């Protein structure tokens, strides 16, 4: 019982510290100074750097989705509507979630490792001694890049996934490309597009801020940096899945 109580107390303290960091980021976003050059660097690192893995993930997800749904639809003689299922699945669920998980694996771990290394080598302390706020200099540019680039990468993943679905529909399922795209168009609803755009904004903030938080709390030399990196990937991945459920539940109640 005492162990469970201690674990619960540490968990509450961690959440409290994380929320304090979120509050500091919120204040820094609307006040000066703003480090524009650092923001541009992070936009390139998070966005352009993640493009290859996101494109490959979206392409093969769309192809597998078309294969699986095509086989199921065959039982009902409805193979021609495969485009609707691929587009709806990519926009509402698979595109945002898989993109966020891929960015978490690539960027979240890198952020935690980079900031953790700066903490254990006392570079963060050096920044403070020079009068530079590490939250404004290091955390805010990464959070802004996550808020902007994760939605952009999600749109790319959705588009590539639908193209992958078209390739399988034409080559494997013998559905004409014109019929596939007509079904994609018919299956696109404004509510689905809203859901597909709101999710990645929240995911982007969560995965970057968690990576920054755990990186800044790293201690214990190189082992501590490795531990913070692992914790960042696990915590951000779980957060993405939990947030996905909560956002879906909320938006379905509001939009549908």
mmCIF file of C-alpha atoms in Angstrom:
data_model
loop_
_atom_site.group_PDB
_atom_site.id
_atom_site.type_symbol
_atom_site.label_atom_id
_atom_site.label_comp_id
_atom_site.label_asym_id
_atom_site.label_seq_id
_atom_site.Cartn_x
_atom_site.Cartn_y
_atom_site.Cartn_z
ATOM 1 C CA UNK A 1 0.000 0.000 0.000
ATOM 2 C CA UNK A 2 2.873 2.339 0.935
ATOM 3 C CA UNK A 3 4.582 1.576 -2.402
ATOM 4 C CA UNK A 4 1.381 2.298 -4.342
ATOM 5 C CA UNK A 5 0.925 5.532 -2.413
ATOM 6 C CA UNK A 6 4.494 6.611 -3.165
ATOM 7 C CA UNK A 7 4.060 5.828 -6.861
ATOM 8 C CA UNK A 8 0.799 7.816 -6.992
ATOM 9 C CA UNK A 9 2.448 10.779 -5.241
ATOM 10 C CA UNK A 10 5.361 10.772 -7.707
ATOM 11 C CA UNK A 11 2.938 10.535 -10.641
ATOM 12 C CA UNK A 12 0.940 13.540 -9.390
ATOM 13 C CA UNK A 13 4.145 15.534 -8.884
ATOM 14 C CA UNK A 14 5.322 14.664 -12.412
ATOM 15 C CA UNK A 15 2.007 15.818 -13.896
ATOM 16 C CA UNK A 16 2.210 19.016 -11.838
ATOM 17 C CA UNK A 17 5.756 19.743 -13.061
ATOM 18 C CA UNK A 18 4.726 19.046 -16.651
ATOM 19 C CA UNK A 19 1.760 21.417 -16.389
ATOM 20 C CA UNK A 20 4.064 24.108 -14.969
ATOM 21 C CA UNK A 21 6.278 23.705 -18.046
ATOM 22 C CA UNK A 22 3.213 23.954 -20.298
ATOM 23 C CA UNK A 23 2.244 27.177 -18.512
ATOM 24 C CA UNK A 24 5.735 28.633 -19.019
ATOM 25 C CA UNK A 25 5.594 27.708 -22.722
ATOM 26 C CA UNK A 26 2.168 29.345 -23.035
ATOM 27 C CA UNK A 27 3.460 32.621 -21.557
ATOM 28 C CA UNK A 28 6.607 32.525 -23.707
ATOM 29 C CA UNK A 29 4.530 32.039 -26.874
ATOM 30 C CA UNK A 30 2.769 35.382 -26.449
ATOM 31 C CA UNK A 31 5.621 37.501 -25.086
ATOM 32 C CA UNK A 32 9.043 38.589 -26.335
ATOM 33 C CA UNK A 33 11.758 37.664 -27.096
ATOM 34 C CA UNK A 34 10.890 35.190 -29.868
ATOM 35 C CA UNK A 35 13.828 33.255 -31.331
ATOM 36 C CA UNK A 36 12.685 33.136 -34.981
ATOM 37 C CA UNK A 37 15.860 31.530 -36.343
ATOM 38 C CA UNK A 38 15.578 28.646 -33.867
ATOM 39 C CA UNK A 39 11.936 28.154 -34.877
ATOM 40 C CA UNK A 40 12.923 27.898 -38.558
ATOM 41 C CA UNK A 41 15.647 25.371 -37.696
ATOM 42 C CA UNK A 42 13.168 23.241 -35.771
ATOM 43 C CA UNK A 43 10.589 23.468 -38.580
ATOM 44 C CA UNK A 44 13.236 21.970 -40.859
ATOM 45 C CA UNK A 45 14.344 19.327 -38.340
ATOM 46 C CA UNK A 46 10.862 18.146 -37.377
ATOM 47 C CA UNK A 47 9.108 18.673 -40.706
ATOM 48 C CA UNK A 48 11.541 18.031 -43.551
ATOM 49 C CA UNK A 49 13.549 15.541 -41.492
ATOM 50 C CA UNK A 50 10.468 13.398 -40.835
ATOM 51 C CA UNK A 51 9.091 13.562 -44.382
ATOM 52 C CA UNK A 52 10.621 10.297 -45.653
ATOM 53 C CA UNK A 53 9.402 8.101 -42.810
ATOM 54 C CA UNK A 54 5.938 9.701 -42.891
ATOM 55 C CA UNK A 55 5.591 9.221 -46.658
ATOM 56 C CA UNK A 56 6.613 5.552 -46.443
ATOM 57 C CA UNK A 57 4.267 4.961 -43.504
ATOM 58 C CA UNK A 58 1.325 6.616 -45.262
ATOM 59 C CA UNK A 59 1.967 4.839 -48.566
ATOM 60 C CA UNK A 60 2.115 1.317 -47.158
ATOM 61 C CA UNK A 61 -0.750 1.945 -44.723
ATOM 62 C CA UNK A 62 -2.983 3.009 -47.613
ATOM 63 C CA UNK A 63 -1.913 -0.018 -49.665
ATOM 64 C CA UNK A 64 -2.595 -2.480 -46.831
ATOM 65 C CA UNK A 65 -5.900 -0.761 -46.072
ATOM 66 C CA UNK A 66 -7.023 -1.146 -49.697
ATOM 67 C CA UNK A 67 -6.008 -4.825 -49.732
ATOM 68 C CA UNK A 68 -7.814 -5.642 -46.489
ATOM 69 C CA UNK A 69 -10.984 -3.679 -47.163
ATOM 70 C CA UNK A 70 -11.089 -4.893 -50.774
ATOM 71 C CA UNK A 71 -11.168 -8.536 -49.639
ATOM 72 C CA UNK A 72 -13.924 -7.776 -47.124
ATOM 73 C CA UNK A 73 -15.991 -5.746 -49.573
ATOM 74 C CA UNK A 74 -15.790 -8.563 -52.118
ATOM 75 C CA UNK A 75 -18.078 -10.656 -49.899
ATOM 76 C CA UNK A 76 -20.785 -8.033 -50.341
ATOM 77 C CA UNK A 77 -20.103 -7.229 -53.983
ATOM 78 C CA UNK A 78 -19.057 -3.684 -53.004
ATOM 79 C CA UNK A 79 -15.422 -3.652 -54.116
ATOM 80 C CA UNK A 80 -15.932 -0.377 -55.979
ATOM 81 C CA UNK A 81 -16.430 1.640 -52.757
ATOM 82 C CA UNK A 82 -12.945 0.834 -51.450
ATOM 83 C CA UNK A 83 -11.972 4.474 -52.016
ATOM 84 C CA UNK A 84 -14.485 5.684 -49.441
ATOM 85 C CA UNK A 85 -13.138 3.366 -46.754
ATOM 86 C CA UNK A 86 -9.503 4.213 -47.469
ATOM 87 C CA UNK A 87 -10.098 7.976 -47.403
ATOM 88 C CA UNK A 88 -12.271 7.911 -44.272
ATOM 89 C CA UNK A 89 -9.845 5.657 -42.387
ATOM 90 C CA UNK A 90 -6.792 7.690 -43.361
ATOM 91 C CA UNK A 91 -8.334 11.084 -42.610
ATOM 92 C CA UNK A 92 -10.071 10.288 -39.338
ATOM 93 C CA UNK A 93 -7.728 7.832 -37.669
ATOM 94 C CA UNK A 94 -4.723 6.223 -39.284
ATOM 95 C CA UNK A 95 -3.135 9.311 -40.824
ATOM 96 C CA UNK A 96 -3.055 11.429 -37.624
ATOM 97 C CA UNK A 97 -2.165 8.589 -35.230
ATOM 98 C CA UNK A 98 0.513 6.864 -37.309
ATOM 99 C CA UNK A 99 2.122 10.177 -38.240
ATOM 100 C CA UNK A 100 2.237 11.221 -34.583
ATOM 101 C CA UNK A 101 3.755 7.880 -33.551
ATOM 102 C CA UNK A 102 6.389 8.068 -36.306
ATOM 103 C CA UNK A 103 7.311 11.641 -35.346
ATOM 104 C CA UNK A 104 7.428 10.586 -31.691
ATOM 105 C CA UNK A 105 9.892 7.811 -32.463
ATOM 106 C CA UNK A 106 12.112 10.021 -34.569
ATOM 107 C CA UNK A 107 11.772 13.510 -33.064
ATOM 108 C CA UNK A 108 10.531 12.974 -29.498
ATOM 109 C CA UNK A 109 13.474 10.748 -28.645
ATOM 110 C CA UNK A 110 15.899 13.151 -30.343
ATOM 111 C CA UNK A 111 14.558 16.136 -28.396
ATOM 112 C CA UNK A 112 14.837 14.305 -25.068
ATOM 113 C CA UNK A 113 18.379 13.134 -25.888
ATOM 114 C CA UNK A 114 19.506 16.591 -27.053
ATOM 115 C CA UNK A 115 18.081 18.503 -24.091
ATOM 116 C CA UNK A 116 19.146 15.781 -21.654
ATOM 117 C CA UNK A 117 22.725 15.992 -22.921
ATOM 118 C CA UNK A 118 22.632 19.766 -22.486
ATOM 119 C CA UNK A 119 21.424 19.350 -18.899
ATOM 120 C CA UNK A 120 24.071 16.819 -17.818
ATOM 121 C CA UNK A 121 26.870 18.812 -19.482
ATOM 122 C CA UNK A 122 25.545 21.959 -17.722
ATOM 123 C CA UNK A 123 24.883 23.847 -20.981
ATOM 124 C CA UNK A 124 21.404 24.706 -19.673
ATOM 125 C CA UNK A 125 22.955 26.194 -16.538
ATOM 126 C CA UNK A 126 25.358 28.158 -18.744
ATOM 127 C CA UNK A 127 22.438 29.582 -20.743
ATOM 128 C CA UNK A 128 20.752 30.723 -17.525
ATOM 129 C CA UNK A 129 23.970 32.320 -16.277
ATOM 130 C CA UNK A 130 24.138 34.306 -19.536
ATOM 131 C CA UNK A 131 20.600 35.575 -18.976
ATOM 132 C CA UNK A 132 18.940 33.382 -21.619
ATOM 133 C CA UNK A 133 15.719 31.615 -20.714
ATOM 134 C CA UNK A 134 16.080 27.957 -21.825
ATOM 135 C CA UNK A 135 12.298 27.654 -22.144
ATOM 136 C CA UNK A 136 12.171 30.460 -24.735
ATOM 137 C CA UNK A 137 15.400 29.422 -26.463
ATOM 138 C CA UNK A 138 15.020 25.642 -26.550
ATOM 139 C CA UNK A 139 11.464 24.558 -25.750
ATOM 140 C CA UNK A 140 9.274 27.158 -27.493
ATOM 141 C CA UNK A 141 10.874 26.743 -30.970
ATOM 142 C CA UNK A 142 10.372 22.976 -30.776
ATOM 143 C CA UNK A 143 6.774 23.301 -29.578
ATOM 144 C CA UNK A 144 5.943 25.786 -32.365
ATOM 145 C CA UNK A 145 7.524 23.442 -34.925
ATOM 146 C CA UNK A 146 5.494 20.523 -33.554
ATOM 147 C CA UNK A 147 2.253 22.520 -33.694
ATOM 148 C CA UNK A 148 2.898 23.502 -37.325
ATOM 149 C CA UNK A 149 4.671 20.526 -38.876
ATOM 150 C CA UNK A 150 2.783 17.540 -37.415
ATOM 151 C CA UNK A 151 -0.492 18.692 -39.081
ATOM 152 C CA UNK A 152 1.396 19.321 -42.352
ATOM 153 C CA UNK A 153 2.995 15.864 -42.196
ATOM 154 C CA UNK A 154 -0.409 14.345 -41.446
ATOM 155 C CA UNK A 155 -1.915 15.922 -44.576
ATOM 156 C CA UNK A 156 1.001 14.521 -46.603
ATOM 157 C CA UNK A 157 0.499 11.079 -45.034
ATOM 158 C CA UNK A 158 -3.244 11.169 -45.805
ATOM 159 C CA UNK A 159 -2.621 12.118 -49.440
ATOM 160 C CA UNK A 160 0.093 9.503 -49.975
ATOM 161 C CA UNK A 161 -2.044 6.869 -48.241
ATOM 162 C CA UNK A 162 -4.933 7.514 -50.635
ATOM 163 C CA UNK A 163 -2.529 7.303 -53.586
ATOM 164 C CA UNK A 164 -1.244 3.969 -52.223
ATOM 165 C CA UNK A 165 -4.841 2.764 -51.940
ATOM 166 C CA UNK A 166 -5.443 3.797 -55.547
ATOM 167 C CA UNK A 167 -2.411 1.811 -56.738
ATOM 168 C CA UNK A 168 -3.672 -1.380 -55.063
ATOM 169 C CA UNK A 169 -7.262 -0.736 -56.208
ATOM 170 C CA UNK A 170 -6.164 -0.467 -59.829
ATOM 171 C CA UNK A 171 -3.477 -3.174 -59.920
ATOM 172 C CA UNK A 172 -4.899 -5.736 -57.487
ATOM 173 C CA UNK A 173 -8.642 -5.123 -57.178
ATOM 174 C CA UNK A 174 -9.199 -4.093 -60.826
ATOM 175 C CA UNK A 175 -11.114 -0.958 -59.842
ATOM 176 C CA UNK A 176 -10.698 1.900 -62.313
ATOM 177 C CA UNK A 177 -8.802 4.918 -60.993
ATOM 178 C CA UNK A 178 -11.667 7.244 -61.953
ATOM 179 C CA UNK A 179 -14.122 5.158 -59.876
ATOM 180 C CA UNK A 180 -11.689 5.062 -56.954
ATOM 181 C CA UNK A 181 -11.224 8.850 -56.882
ATOM 182 C CA UNK A 182 -14.960 9.439 -57.342
ATOM 183 C CA UNK A 183 -15.531 7.292 -54.253
ATOM 184 C CA UNK A 184 -12.803 9.129 -52.351
ATOM 185 C CA UNK A 185 -14.533 12.423 -53.161
ATOM 186 C CA UNK A 186 -17.938 11.060 -52.138
ATOM 187 C CA UNK A 187 -16.483 9.736 -48.879
ATOM 188 C CA UNK A 188 -14.948 13.068 -47.845
ATOM 189 C CA UNK A 189 -17.060 14.922 -45.292
ATOM 190 C CA UNK A 190 -16.222 18.268 -43.715
ATOM 191 C CA UNK A 191 -16.503 16.767 -40.211
ATOM 192 C CA UNK A 192 -13.910 14.116 -41.100
ATOM 193 C CA UNK A 193 -11.536 16.790 -42.376
ATOM 194 C CA UNK A 194 -11.955 18.790 -39.160
ATOM 195 C CA UNK A 195 -11.233 15.700 -37.086
ATOM 196 C CA UNK A 196 -8.168 14.945 -39.218
ATOM 197 C CA UNK A 197 -6.809 18.472 -38.675
ATOM 198 C CA UNK A 198 -7.585 18.967 -34.976
ATOM 199 C CA UNK A 199 -5.949 15.731 -33.819
ATOM 200 C CA UNK A 200 -2.436 16.361 -35.208
ATOM 201 C CA UNK A 201 -2.282 19.857 -33.688
ATOM 202 C CA UNK A 202 -2.859 18.407 -30.212
ATOM 203 C CA UNK A 203 -0.614 15.403 -30.906
ATOM 204 C CA UNK A 204 2.178 17.702 -32.098
ATOM 205 C CA UNK A 205 2.048 19.778 -28.930
ATOM 206 C CA UNK A 206 1.898 16.719 -26.678
ATOM 207 C CA UNK A 207 4.756 14.721 -28.177
ATOM 208 C CA UNK A 208 7.152 17.681 -28.371
ATOM 209 C CA UNK A 209 6.347 19.090 -24.924
ATOM 210 C CA UNK A 210 6.721 15.646 -23.308
ATOM 211 C CA UNK A 211 10.088 15.172 -25.023
ATOM 212 C CA UNK A 212 11.240 18.595 -23.821
ATOM 213 C CA UNK A 213 9.978 18.008 -20.275
ATOM 214 C CA UNK A 214 11.720 14.645 -19.852
ATOM 215 C CA UNK A 215 14.897 15.928 -21.522
ATOM 216 C CA UNK A 216 15.111 18.897 -19.151
ATOM 217 C CA UNK A 217 14.603 16.581 -16.149
ATOM 218 C CA UNK A 218 17.407 14.201 -17.176
ATOM 219 C CA UNK A 219 20.050 13.501 -14.558
ATOM 220 C CA UNK A 220 22.697 10.888 -13.850
ATOM 221 C CA UNK A 221 25.074 11.326 -16.814
ATOM 222 C CA UNK A 222 24.765 9.336 -20.045
ATOM 223 C CA UNK A 223 22.628 6.663 -18.391
ATOM 224 C CA UNK A 224 20.175 9.340 -17.337
ATOM 225 C CA UNK A 225 20.025 10.703 -20.893
ATOM 226 C CA UNK A 226 19.286 7.229 -22.235
ATOM 227 C CA UNK A 227 16.600 6.741 -19.599
ATOM 228 C CA UNK A 228 14.995 10.094 -20.454
ATOM 229 C CA UNK A 229 15.004 9.213 -24.168
ATOM 230 C CA UNK A 230 13.230 5.904 -23.569
ATOM 231 C CA UNK A 231 10.722 7.507 -21.202
ATOM 232 C CA UNK A 232 9.994 10.243 -23.750
ATOM 233 C CA UNK A 233 9.124 7.753 -26.504
ATOM 234 C CA UNK A 234 6.984 5.587 -24.225
ATOM 235 C CA UNK A 235 5.176 8.476 -22.505
ATOM 236 C CA UNK A 236 4.524 10.397 -25.743
ATOM 237 C CA UNK A 237 3.298 7.269 -27.576
ATOM 238 C CA UNK A 238 0.879 6.417 -24.763
ATOM 239 C CA UNK A 239 -0.236 10.061 -24.601
ATOM 240 C CA UNK A 240 -0.972 10.078 -28.343
ATOM 241 C CA UNK A 241 -3.166 6.967 -28.046
ATOM 242 C CA UNK A 242 -5.006 8.238 -24.957
ATOM 243 C CA UNK A 243 -5.535 11.677 -26.512
ATOM 244 C CA UNK A 244 -6.746 10.015 -29.710
ATOM 245 C CA UNK A 245 -9.529 8.277 -27.793
ATOM 246 C CA UNK A 246 -10.498 11.402 -25.840
ATOM 247 C CA UNK A 247 -10.462 13.712 -28.881
ATOM 248 C CA UNK A 248 -12.408 11.211 -30.983
ATOM 249 C CA UNK A 249 -15.008 10.833 -28.238
ATOM 250 C CA UNK A 250 -15.342 14.602 -27.863
ATOM 251 C CA UNK A 251 -15.463 15.439 -31.580
ATOM 252 C CA UNK A 252 -17.960 12.666 -32.324
ATOM 253 C CA UNK A 253 -20.242 14.123 -29.651
ATOM 254 C CA UNK A 254 -19.817 17.654 -31.053
ATOM 255 C CA UNK A 255 -19.662 17.118 -34.820
ATOM 256 C CA UNK A 256 -21.835 14.068 -35.519
#
